[in-house]
Structures are given as C-alpha cells and as structure tokens.
PDB file of C-alpha atoms in Angstrom:
ATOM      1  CA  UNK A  12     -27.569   9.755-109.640  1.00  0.00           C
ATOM      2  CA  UNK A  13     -23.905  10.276-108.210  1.00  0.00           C
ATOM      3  CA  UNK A  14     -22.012  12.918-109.725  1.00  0.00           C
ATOM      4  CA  UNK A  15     -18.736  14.112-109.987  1.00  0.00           C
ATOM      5  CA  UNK A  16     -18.148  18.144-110.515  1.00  0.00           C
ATOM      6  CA  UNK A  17     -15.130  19.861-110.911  1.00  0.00           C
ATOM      7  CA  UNK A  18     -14.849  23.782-109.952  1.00  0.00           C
ATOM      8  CA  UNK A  19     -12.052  26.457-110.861  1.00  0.00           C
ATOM      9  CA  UNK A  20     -11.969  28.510-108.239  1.00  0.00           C
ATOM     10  CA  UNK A  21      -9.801  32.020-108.464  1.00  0.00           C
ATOM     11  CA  UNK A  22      -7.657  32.119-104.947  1.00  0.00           C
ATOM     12  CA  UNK A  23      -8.561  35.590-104.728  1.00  0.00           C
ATOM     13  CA  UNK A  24     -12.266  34.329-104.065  1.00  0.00           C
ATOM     14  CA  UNK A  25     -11.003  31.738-101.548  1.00  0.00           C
ATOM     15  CA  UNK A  26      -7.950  30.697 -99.720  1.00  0.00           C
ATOM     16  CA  UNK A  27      -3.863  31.531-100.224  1.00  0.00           C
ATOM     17  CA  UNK A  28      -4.445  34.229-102.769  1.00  0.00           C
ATOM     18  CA  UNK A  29      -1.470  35.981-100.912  1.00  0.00           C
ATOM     19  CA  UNK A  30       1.035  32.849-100.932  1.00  0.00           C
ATOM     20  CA  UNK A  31       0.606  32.098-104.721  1.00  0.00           C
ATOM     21  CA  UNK A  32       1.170  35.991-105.317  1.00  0.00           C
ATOM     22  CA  UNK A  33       4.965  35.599-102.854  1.00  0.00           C
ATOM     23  CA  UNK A  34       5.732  31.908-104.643  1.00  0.00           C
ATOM     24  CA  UNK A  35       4.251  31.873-108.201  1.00  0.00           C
ATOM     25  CA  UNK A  36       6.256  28.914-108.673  1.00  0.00           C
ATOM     26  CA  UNK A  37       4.493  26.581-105.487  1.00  0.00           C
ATOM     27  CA  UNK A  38       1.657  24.380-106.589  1.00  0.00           C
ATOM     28  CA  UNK A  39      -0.595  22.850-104.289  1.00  0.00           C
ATOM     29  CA  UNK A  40      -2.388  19.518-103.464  1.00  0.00           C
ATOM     30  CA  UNK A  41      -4.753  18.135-100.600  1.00  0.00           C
ATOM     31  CA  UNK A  42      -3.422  14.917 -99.364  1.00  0.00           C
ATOM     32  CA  UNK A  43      -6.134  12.269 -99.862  1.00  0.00           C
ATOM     33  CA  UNK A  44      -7.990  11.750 -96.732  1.00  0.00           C
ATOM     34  CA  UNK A  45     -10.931  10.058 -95.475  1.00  0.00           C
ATOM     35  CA  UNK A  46     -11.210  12.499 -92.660  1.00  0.00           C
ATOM     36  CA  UNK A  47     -14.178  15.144 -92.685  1.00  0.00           C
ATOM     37  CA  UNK A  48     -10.919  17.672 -91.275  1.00  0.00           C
ATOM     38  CA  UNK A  49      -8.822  19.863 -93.833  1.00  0.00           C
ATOM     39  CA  UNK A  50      -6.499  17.589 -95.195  1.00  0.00           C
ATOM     40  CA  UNK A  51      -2.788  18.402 -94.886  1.00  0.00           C
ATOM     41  CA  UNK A  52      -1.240  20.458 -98.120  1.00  0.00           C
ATOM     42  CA  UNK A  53       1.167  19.343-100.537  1.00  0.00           C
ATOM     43  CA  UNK A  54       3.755  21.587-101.973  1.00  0.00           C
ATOM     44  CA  UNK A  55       5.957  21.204-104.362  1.00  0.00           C
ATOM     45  CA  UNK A  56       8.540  23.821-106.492  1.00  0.00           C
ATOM     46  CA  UNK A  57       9.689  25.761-103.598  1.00  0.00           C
ATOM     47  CA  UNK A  58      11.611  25.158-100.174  1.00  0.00           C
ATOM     48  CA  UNK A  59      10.303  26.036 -96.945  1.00  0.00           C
ATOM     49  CA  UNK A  60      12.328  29.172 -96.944  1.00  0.00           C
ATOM     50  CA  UNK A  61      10.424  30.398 -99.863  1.00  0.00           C
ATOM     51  CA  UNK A  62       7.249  28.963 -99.068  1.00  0.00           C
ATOM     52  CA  UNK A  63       6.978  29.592 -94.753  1.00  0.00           C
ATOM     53  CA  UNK A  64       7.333  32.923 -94.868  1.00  0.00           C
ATOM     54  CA  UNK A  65       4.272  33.170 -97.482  1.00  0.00           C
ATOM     55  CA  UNK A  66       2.330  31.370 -95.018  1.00  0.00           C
ATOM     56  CA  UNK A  67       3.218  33.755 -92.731  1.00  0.00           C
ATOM     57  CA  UNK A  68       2.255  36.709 -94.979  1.00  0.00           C
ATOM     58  CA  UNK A  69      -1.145  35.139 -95.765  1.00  0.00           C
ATOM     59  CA  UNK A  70      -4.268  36.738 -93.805  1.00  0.00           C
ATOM     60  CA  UNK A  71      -6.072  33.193 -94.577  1.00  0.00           C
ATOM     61  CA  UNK A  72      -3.858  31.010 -92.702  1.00  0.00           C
ATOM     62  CA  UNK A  73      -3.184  31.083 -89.404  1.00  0.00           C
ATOM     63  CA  UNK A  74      -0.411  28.663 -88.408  1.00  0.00           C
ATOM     64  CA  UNK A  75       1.523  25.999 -90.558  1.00  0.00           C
ATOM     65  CA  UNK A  76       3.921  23.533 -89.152  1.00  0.00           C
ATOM     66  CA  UNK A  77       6.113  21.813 -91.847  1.00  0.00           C
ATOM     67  CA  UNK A  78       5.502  17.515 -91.557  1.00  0.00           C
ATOM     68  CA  UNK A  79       7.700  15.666 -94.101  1.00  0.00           C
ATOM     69  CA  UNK A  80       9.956  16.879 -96.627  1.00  0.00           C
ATOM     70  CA  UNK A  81      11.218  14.762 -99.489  1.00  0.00           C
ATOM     71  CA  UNK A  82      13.342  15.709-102.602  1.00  0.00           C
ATOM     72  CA  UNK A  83      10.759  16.868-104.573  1.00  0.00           C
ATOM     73  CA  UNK A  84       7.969  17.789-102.392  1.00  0.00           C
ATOM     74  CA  UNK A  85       6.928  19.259 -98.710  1.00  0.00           C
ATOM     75  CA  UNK A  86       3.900  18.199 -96.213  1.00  0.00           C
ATOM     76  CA  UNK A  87       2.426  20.961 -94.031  1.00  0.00           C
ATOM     77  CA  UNK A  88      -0.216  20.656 -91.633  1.00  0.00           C
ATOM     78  CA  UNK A  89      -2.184  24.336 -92.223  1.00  0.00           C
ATOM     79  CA  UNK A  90      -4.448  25.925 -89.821  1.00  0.00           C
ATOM     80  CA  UNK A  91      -6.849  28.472 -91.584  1.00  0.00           C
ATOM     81  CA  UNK A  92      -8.306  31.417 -90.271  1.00  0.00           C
ATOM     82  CA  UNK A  93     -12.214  31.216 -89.028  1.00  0.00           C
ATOM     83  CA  UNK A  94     -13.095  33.748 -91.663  1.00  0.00           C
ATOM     84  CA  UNK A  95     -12.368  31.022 -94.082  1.00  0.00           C
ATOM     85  CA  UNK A  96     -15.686  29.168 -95.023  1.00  0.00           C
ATOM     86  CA  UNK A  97     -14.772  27.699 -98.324  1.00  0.00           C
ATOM     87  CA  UNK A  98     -14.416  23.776 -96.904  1.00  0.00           C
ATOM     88  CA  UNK A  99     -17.389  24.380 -95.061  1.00  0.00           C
ATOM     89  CA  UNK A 100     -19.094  25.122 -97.850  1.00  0.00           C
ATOM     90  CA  UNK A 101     -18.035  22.504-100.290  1.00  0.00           C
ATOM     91  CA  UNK A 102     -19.288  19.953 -98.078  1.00  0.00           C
ATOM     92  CA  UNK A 103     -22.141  20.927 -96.212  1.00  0.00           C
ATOM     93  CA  UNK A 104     -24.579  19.659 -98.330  1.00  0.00           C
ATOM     94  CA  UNK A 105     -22.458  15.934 -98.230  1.00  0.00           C
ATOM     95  CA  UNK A 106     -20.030  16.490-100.982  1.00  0.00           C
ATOM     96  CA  UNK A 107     -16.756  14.200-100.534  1.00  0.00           C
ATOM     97  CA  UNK A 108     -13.729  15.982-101.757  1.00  0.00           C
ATOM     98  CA  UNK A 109     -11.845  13.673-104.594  1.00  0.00           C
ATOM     99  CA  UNK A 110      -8.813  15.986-105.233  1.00  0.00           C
ATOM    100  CA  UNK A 111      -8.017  19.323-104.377  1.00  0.00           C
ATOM    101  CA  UNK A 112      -4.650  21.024-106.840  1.00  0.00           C
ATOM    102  CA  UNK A 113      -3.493  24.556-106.583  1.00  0.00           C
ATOM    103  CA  UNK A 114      -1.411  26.455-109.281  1.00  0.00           C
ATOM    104  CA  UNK A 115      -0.852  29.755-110.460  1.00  0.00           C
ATOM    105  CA  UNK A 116      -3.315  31.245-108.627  1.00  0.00           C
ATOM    106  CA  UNK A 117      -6.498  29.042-108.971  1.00  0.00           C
ATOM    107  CA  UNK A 118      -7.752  25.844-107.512  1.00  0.00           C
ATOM    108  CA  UNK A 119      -8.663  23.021-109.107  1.00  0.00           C
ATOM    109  CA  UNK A 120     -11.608  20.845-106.697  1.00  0.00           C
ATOM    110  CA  UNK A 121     -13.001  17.562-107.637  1.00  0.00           C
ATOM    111  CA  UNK A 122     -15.937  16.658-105.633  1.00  0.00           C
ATOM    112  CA  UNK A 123     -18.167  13.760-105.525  1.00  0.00           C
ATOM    113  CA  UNK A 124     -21.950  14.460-104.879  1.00  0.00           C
ATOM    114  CA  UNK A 125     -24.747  12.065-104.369  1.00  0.00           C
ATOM    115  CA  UNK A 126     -27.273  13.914-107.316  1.00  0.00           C
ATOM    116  CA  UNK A 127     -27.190  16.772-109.235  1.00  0.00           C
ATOM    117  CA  UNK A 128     -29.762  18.498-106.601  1.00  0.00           C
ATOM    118  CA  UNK A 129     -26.896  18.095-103.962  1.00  0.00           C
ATOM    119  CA  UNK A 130     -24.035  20.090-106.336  1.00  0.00           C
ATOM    120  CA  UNK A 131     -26.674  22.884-107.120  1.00  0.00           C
ATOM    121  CA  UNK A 132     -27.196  23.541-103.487  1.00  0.00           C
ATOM    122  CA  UNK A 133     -23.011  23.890-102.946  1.00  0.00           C
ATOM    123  CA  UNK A 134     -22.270  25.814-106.401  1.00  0.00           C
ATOM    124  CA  UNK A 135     -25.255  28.670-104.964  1.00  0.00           C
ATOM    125  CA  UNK A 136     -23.473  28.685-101.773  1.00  0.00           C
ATOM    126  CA  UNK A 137     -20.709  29.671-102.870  1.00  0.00           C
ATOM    127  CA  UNK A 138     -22.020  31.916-105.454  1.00  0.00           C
ATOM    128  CA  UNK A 139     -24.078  33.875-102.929  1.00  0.00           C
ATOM    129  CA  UNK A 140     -20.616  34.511-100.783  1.00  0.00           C
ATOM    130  CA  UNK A 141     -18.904  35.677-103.753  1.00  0.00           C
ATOM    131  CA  UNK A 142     -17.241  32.996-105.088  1.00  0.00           C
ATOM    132  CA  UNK A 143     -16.640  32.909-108.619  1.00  0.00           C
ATOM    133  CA  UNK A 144     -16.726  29.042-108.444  1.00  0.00           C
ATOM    134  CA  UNK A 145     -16.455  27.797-112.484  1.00  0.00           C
ATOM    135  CA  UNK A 146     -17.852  24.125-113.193  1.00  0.00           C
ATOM    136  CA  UNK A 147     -15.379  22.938-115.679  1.00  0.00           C
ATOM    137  CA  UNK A 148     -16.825  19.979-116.059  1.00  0.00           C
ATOM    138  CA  UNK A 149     -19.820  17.609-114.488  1.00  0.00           C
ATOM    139  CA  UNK A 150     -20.560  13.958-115.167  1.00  0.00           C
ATOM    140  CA  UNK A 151     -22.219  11.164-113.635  1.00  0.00           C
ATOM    141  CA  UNK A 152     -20.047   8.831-111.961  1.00  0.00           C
ATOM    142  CA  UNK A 153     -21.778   5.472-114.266  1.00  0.00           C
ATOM    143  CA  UNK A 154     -20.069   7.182-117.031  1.00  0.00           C
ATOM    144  CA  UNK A 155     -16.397   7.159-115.608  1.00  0.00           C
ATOM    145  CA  UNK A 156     -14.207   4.666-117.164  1.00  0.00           C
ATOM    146  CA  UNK A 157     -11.504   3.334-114.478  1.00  0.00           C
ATOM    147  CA  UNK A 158      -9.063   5.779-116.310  1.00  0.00           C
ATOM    148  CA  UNK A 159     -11.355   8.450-115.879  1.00  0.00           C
ATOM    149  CA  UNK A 160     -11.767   8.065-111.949  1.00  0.00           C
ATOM    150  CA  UNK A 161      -7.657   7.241-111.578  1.00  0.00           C
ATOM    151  CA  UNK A 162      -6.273  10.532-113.519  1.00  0.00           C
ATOM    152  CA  UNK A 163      -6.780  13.757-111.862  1.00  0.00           C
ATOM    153  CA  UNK A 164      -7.968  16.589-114.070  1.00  0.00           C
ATOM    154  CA  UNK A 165      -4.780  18.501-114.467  1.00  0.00           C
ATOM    155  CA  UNK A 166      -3.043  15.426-115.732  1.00  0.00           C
ATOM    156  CA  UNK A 167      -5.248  14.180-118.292  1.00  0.00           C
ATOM    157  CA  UNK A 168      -4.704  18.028-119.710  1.00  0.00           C
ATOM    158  CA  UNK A 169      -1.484  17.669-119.578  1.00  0.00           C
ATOM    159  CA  UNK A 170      -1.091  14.335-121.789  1.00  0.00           C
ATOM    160  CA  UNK A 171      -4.080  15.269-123.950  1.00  0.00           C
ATOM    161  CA  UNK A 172      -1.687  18.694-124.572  1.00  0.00           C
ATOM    162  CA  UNK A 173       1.357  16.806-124.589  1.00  0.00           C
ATOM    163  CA  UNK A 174      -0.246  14.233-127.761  1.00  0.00           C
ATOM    164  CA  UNK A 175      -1.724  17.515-129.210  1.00  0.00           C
ATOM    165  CA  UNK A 176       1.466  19.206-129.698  1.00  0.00           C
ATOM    166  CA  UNK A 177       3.797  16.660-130.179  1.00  0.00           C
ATOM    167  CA  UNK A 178       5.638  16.084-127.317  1.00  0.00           C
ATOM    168  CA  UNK A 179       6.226  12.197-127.501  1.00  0.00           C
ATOM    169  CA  UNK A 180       7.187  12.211-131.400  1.00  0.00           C
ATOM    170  CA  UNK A 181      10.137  11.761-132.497  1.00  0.00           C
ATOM    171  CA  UNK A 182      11.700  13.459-132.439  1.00  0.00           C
ATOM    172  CA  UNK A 183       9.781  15.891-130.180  1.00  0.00           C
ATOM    173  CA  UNK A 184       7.460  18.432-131.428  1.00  0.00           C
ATOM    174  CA  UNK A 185       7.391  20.655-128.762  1.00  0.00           C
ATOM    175  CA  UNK A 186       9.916  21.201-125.463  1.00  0.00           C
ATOM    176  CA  UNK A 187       8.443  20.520-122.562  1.00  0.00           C
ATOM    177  CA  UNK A 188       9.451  24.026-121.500  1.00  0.00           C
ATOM    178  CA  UNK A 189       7.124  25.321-124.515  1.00  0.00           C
ATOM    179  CA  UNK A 190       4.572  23.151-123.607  1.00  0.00           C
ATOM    180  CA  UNK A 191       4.408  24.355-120.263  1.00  0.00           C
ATOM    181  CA  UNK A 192       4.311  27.779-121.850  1.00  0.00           C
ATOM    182  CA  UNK A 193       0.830  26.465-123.362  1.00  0.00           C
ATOM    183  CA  UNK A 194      -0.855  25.180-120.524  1.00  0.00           C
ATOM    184  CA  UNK A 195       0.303  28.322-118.815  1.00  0.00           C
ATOM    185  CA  UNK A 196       1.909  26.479-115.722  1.00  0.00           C
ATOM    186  CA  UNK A 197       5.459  26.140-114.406  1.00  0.00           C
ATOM    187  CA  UNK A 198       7.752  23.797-116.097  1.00  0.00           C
ATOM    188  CA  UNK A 199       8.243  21.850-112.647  1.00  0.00           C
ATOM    189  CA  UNK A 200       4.402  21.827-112.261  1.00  0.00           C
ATOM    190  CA  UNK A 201       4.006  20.403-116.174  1.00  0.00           C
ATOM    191  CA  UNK A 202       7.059  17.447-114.911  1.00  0.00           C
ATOM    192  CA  UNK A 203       5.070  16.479-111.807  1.00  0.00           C
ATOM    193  CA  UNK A 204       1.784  16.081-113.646  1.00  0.00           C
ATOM    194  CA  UNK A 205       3.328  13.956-116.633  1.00  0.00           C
ATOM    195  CA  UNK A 206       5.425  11.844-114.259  1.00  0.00           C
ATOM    196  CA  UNK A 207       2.495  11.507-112.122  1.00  0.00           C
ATOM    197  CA  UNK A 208       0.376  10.862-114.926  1.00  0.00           C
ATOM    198  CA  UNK A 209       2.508   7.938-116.157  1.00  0.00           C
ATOM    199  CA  UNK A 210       3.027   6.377-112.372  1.00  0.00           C
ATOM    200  CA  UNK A 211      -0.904   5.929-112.286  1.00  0.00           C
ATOM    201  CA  UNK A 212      -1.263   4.299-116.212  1.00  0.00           C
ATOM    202  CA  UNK A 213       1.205   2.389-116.102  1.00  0.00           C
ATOM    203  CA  UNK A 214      -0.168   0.903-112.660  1.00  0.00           C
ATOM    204  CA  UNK A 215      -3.212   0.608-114.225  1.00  0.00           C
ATOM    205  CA  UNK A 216      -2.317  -0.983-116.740  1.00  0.00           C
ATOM    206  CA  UNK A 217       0.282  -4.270-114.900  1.00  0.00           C
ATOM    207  CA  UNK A 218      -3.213  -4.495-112.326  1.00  0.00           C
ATOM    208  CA  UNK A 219      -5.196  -5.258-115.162  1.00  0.00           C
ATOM    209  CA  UNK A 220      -2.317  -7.802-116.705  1.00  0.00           C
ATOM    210  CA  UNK A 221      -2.038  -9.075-113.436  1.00  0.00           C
ATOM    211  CA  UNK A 222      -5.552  -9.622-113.116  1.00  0.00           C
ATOM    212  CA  UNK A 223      -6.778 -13.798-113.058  1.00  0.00           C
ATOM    213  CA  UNK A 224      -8.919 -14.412-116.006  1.00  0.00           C
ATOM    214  CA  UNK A 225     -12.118 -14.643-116.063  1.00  0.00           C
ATOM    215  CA  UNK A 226     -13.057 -18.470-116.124  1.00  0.00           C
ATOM    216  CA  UNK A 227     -16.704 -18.560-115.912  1.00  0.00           C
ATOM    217  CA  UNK A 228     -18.438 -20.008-118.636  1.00  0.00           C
TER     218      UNK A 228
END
C-alpha cells in the first residue's frame, strides 16, 4: 500500500549543518522536480551576500552558482560533496521525494514510498550511517484528503498554530511575531508559510467552484 513518510532530520546528521549555523535566518526548499538529480535549492530570508559565503564555508557543498533571484526569494543550483550520501539514500530503495524544507537547523523530507516494507528499508539506512532520521508522521496515501496531499507539513503547522492561538480573531490573539516565537522559527519563515499556505487553499478551493457539475444520473 503506498505510503507517505515524513522524517526530521538534524543538519548536523546530514547536509548544510555549517550554513544554517552562518545564516540562522535562511530557510530552505527543494524545487519540485521530476528529475532523479538533486533538485535546485530555494532560499529565502537572506541575500546572496549573506548566504554565498556560507556555501562557501560549508564542507558539504562543493560549488553553488546563484540562478534566479526575485524579491523575496533566491534559486541556486548546489553541487554537494561525494561524501554526502543522504539523497542516495532516501531513494535507493524507490522513494520519490514530495517536498524537501530546511529551517533552523533541521530538515523537513516528505517522501512517497510504494509500501511500508520499502520506507523500513530507507529509515535503517540511514539509521545504520548515523542518521538520527525522526518519522514525524506516516500514512497511507488512500487516506490523504486533496488538502492533505496540497499543504506541505510546515504549513498546515503553521495554520493549525495560528487557529490555536488566535491569530485570525479579532482582534488578534497573538502577533505573528509571538507566534513565530511558538513554532520556534523566524518571523519571515512563519510569513512565507502562511502566505503560502493561503495561495494553495484558496486555489483549491476556486478549482473546485470552477469545477462542471456532476450530471450523471
């Protein structure tokens, strides 16, 4: 039965433990790809002169060449060093990588596997090379409601946080600076995730209005 797993993974264990520790304010995010390669990275909450020079400080990356820069975020194409195994081993026993967000010094990896026998095999992998690889969460993909599969992780925290605490009473229960406090995560981080967050609903939500109805008797 297909399943979807999420790990926490500590950077220390894996990749860019030294760039988080020189821009604690940077968080991270594969772009979706369909390619078996490492995807390029997202940043966001830094420039390149904060965040290049972190590359360059980083044992696990070898090269980085910066791609598109917007307002808000940056696109780099990142060459890792071969001592790095960690993609190697999240997909070598066919695991499709879903989404892939950095912060504060911990990854955040939603994978897709085929059966539960298939995400054993990959969580002892990387158990075995030291990897203190947490499974926050694991459910089979017939469960998954189309909200479920849309939202990443991080942002249905953030909302589910955001309703907890008050943050869209009002008037407002919480700042959003507080709030951030909570989750532990950058204000700028906690903005991308709502606003993100909202982008994808509310798109759900005008498909489905949009949507013919149903006719058939």
């Amino acid at each position: 039965m297909s399943t979807i797993a999420e790990f926490r993974i500590p950077a220390a264990d894996s990749v860019m433990s030294a760039t988080f520790e020189r821009a604690p304010e940077a968080t991270f995010e594969f772009e979706s790809s369909v390619s078996k390669s490492l995807p390029s990275l997202w940043v966001s909450g830094v420039d390149p002169g904060t965040i290049e020079p972190a590359f360059e400080a980083d044992p696990s990356i070898e090269s980085s060449e910066l791609l598109v820069e917007t307002d808000d975020r940056l696109l780099y194409d990142v060459e890792y060093a071969d001592s790095v195994h960690l993609y190697d081993d999240l997909l070598a026993d066919g695991g499709s990588l879903l989404d892939v967000y950095g912060a504060d010094g911990w990854w955040r990896i939603k994978m897709r596997f085929r059966n539960r026998e298939e995400l054993g095999r990959t969580h002892d992998r990387l158990v075995e090379r030291g990897v203190n690889a947490d499974l926050a969460r694991v459910t089979n993909v017939e469960r998954l409601t189309t909200a479920d599969t849309q939202l990443t992780a991080e942002q249905q925290e953030a909302l589910e946080a955001a309703l907890e605490y008050g943050y869209f009473e009002i008037p407002r229960g919480i700042s959003m600076e507080d709030l951030a406090a909570e989750l532990g995560i950058s204000h700028q981080a906690l903005s991308e995730r709502l606003r993100r967050a909202y982008e994808t609903l509310v798109d759900a939500e005008l498909r489905v209005q949009n949507e013919p109805p149903n006719t058939e008797s």
